[in-house]
Coordinates of C-alpha atoms in Angstrom, one line a residue:
X1 CA 71.3 42.9 -114.0
X2 CA 72.2 45.0 -111.0
X3 CA 74.2 48.1 -111.9
X4 CA 73.5 47.5 -115.6
X5 CA 76.8 45.7 -116.1
X6 CA 75.6 43.5 -119.0
X7 CA 73.9 44.5 -122.2
X8 CA 70.8 42.4 -121.7
X9 CA 67.1 43.0 -121.2
X10 CA 65.5 41.4 -118.1
X11 CA 62.0 40.0 -118.3
X12 CA 60.4 39.9 -114.8
X13 CA 57.4 37.7 -114.0
X14 CA 54.3 39.5 -112.8
X15 CA 54.9 38.2 -109.3
X16 CA 58.4 39.7 -109.3
X17 CA 57.1 43.0 -110.6
X18 CA 54.6 43.0 -107.8
X19 CA 57.3 42.3 -105.2
X20 CA 59.6 45.0 -106.7
X21 CA 56.8 47.5 -106.6
X22 CA 56.6 47.1 -102.8
X23 CA 60.2 48.0 -102.3
X24 CA 61.2 49.8 -105.4
X25 CA 62.8 52.7 -103.5
X26 CA 65.4 50.3 -102.0
X27 CA 66.7 49.6 -105.5
X28 CA 69.4 51.9 -107.0
X29 CA 68.2 54.6 -109.3
X30 CA 70.0 53.1 -112.3
X31 CA 68.3 49.8 -111.7
X32 CA 64.8 51.4 -111.2
X33 CA 65.3 53.1 -114.6
X34 CA 66.4 49.9 -116.1
X35 CA 63.4 48.0 -114.7
X36 CA 61.1 50.4 -116.5
X37 CA 63.1 50.5 -119.7
X38 CA 63.5 46.7 -119.9
X39 CA 59.7 46.3 -119.4
X40 CA 59.0 48.9 -122.1
X41 CA 61.5 47.4 -124.6
X42 CA 60.0 43.9 -124.1
X43 CA 56.5 45.2 -124.4
X44 CA 57.4 46.9 -127.7
X45 CA 58.8 43.7 -128.9
X46 CA 55.6 41.8 -128.0
X47 CA 57.4 39.7 -125.4
X48 CA 55.8 41.2 -122.2
X49 CA 52.5 42.8 -121.4
X50 CA 52.1 46.6 -121.6
X51 CA 50.4 46.4 -118.3
X52 CA 53.7 45.7 -116.7
X53 CA 55.0 49.0 -117.9
X54 CA 52.0 50.8 -116.5
X55 CA 52.5 49.1 -113.1
X56 CA 56.1 50.0 -113.0
X57 CA 55.3 53.6 -113.9
X58 CA 52.8 53.7 -111.0
X59 CA 55.4 52.3 -108.6
X60 CA 57.9 55.0 -109.7
X61 CA 55.4 57.7 -109.0
X62 CA 57.1 60.3 -106.8
X63 CA 60.6 59.2 -107.6
X64 CA 63.1 62.0 -107.3
X65 CA 66.0 60.7 -109.3
X66 CA 66.8 62.4 -112.6
X67 CA 68.0 59.1 -113.9
X68 CA 64.6 57.6 -113.3
X69 CA 62.8 60.6 -114.6
X70 CA 64.8 60.4 -117.8
X71 CA 63.5 56.8 -118.3
X72 CA 60.0 57.9 -117.4
X73 CA 60.0 60.7 -119.9
X74 CA 61.3 58.4 -122.6
X75 CA 58.7 55.7 -122.0
X76 CA 55.8 58.2 -121.7
X77 CA 57.0 59.9 -124.9
X78 CA 57.1 56.5 -126.7
X79 CA 53.7 55.5 -125.4
X80 CA 52.3 58.9 -126.4
X81 CA 53.4 58.3 -130.0
X82 CA 52.0 54.8 -130.0
X83 CA 48.6 56.1 -128.6
X84 CA 48.5 58.8 -131.2
X85 CA 49.0 56.2 -134.0
X86 CA 46.5 53.8 -132.5
X87 CA 43.8 56.5 -132.0
X88 CA 44.4 57.6 -135.6
X89 CA 43.4 54.2 -136.9
X90 CA 40.2 53.7 -135.0
X91 CA 40.7 53.5 -131.2
X92 CA 38.3 55.8 -129.4
X93 CA 39.6 59.2 -128.3
X94 CA 38.6 58.2 -124.7
X95 CA 41.5 55.7 -124.6
X96 CA 43.9 58.4 -125.7
X97 CA 42.5 61.0 -123.3
X98 CA 42.8 58.5 -120.4
X99 CA 46.4 57.9 -121.3
X100 CA 47.2 61.6 -121.5
X101 CA 45.5 62.1 -118.1
X102 CA 47.6 59.2 -116.6
X103 CA 50.8 60.7 -118.0
X104 CA 50.0 64.1 -116.5
X105 CA 49.2 62.6 -113.1
X106 CA 52.6 61.0 -113.0
X107 CA 54.5 64.1 -114.3
X108 CA 52.7 66.6 -112.1
X109 CA 53.3 64.4 -109.0
X110 CA 57.0 63.9 -109.7

């Protein structure tokens, strides 16, 4: 969905995500943001693994585009709310603390 011309979500295979990670900087900023937002939306719907979202976040580490950072902020905010809810119903505080540390590393590097 280059340029985000169509109103669709794109599910990438784990192999495609791995290949995209290697050359993510060659992709336009709007498409880098869409890559993350698509993965997040599909993970929220239970149609893709959450690990894909984390891998894309790692690949975008150090990105300088405000478009990409808007997407990163939205995804981290959504994941933070999810982690808060999950930790409230029994997940260990360690999992939540690890997520917060991960988010801080991404934001402080960016």
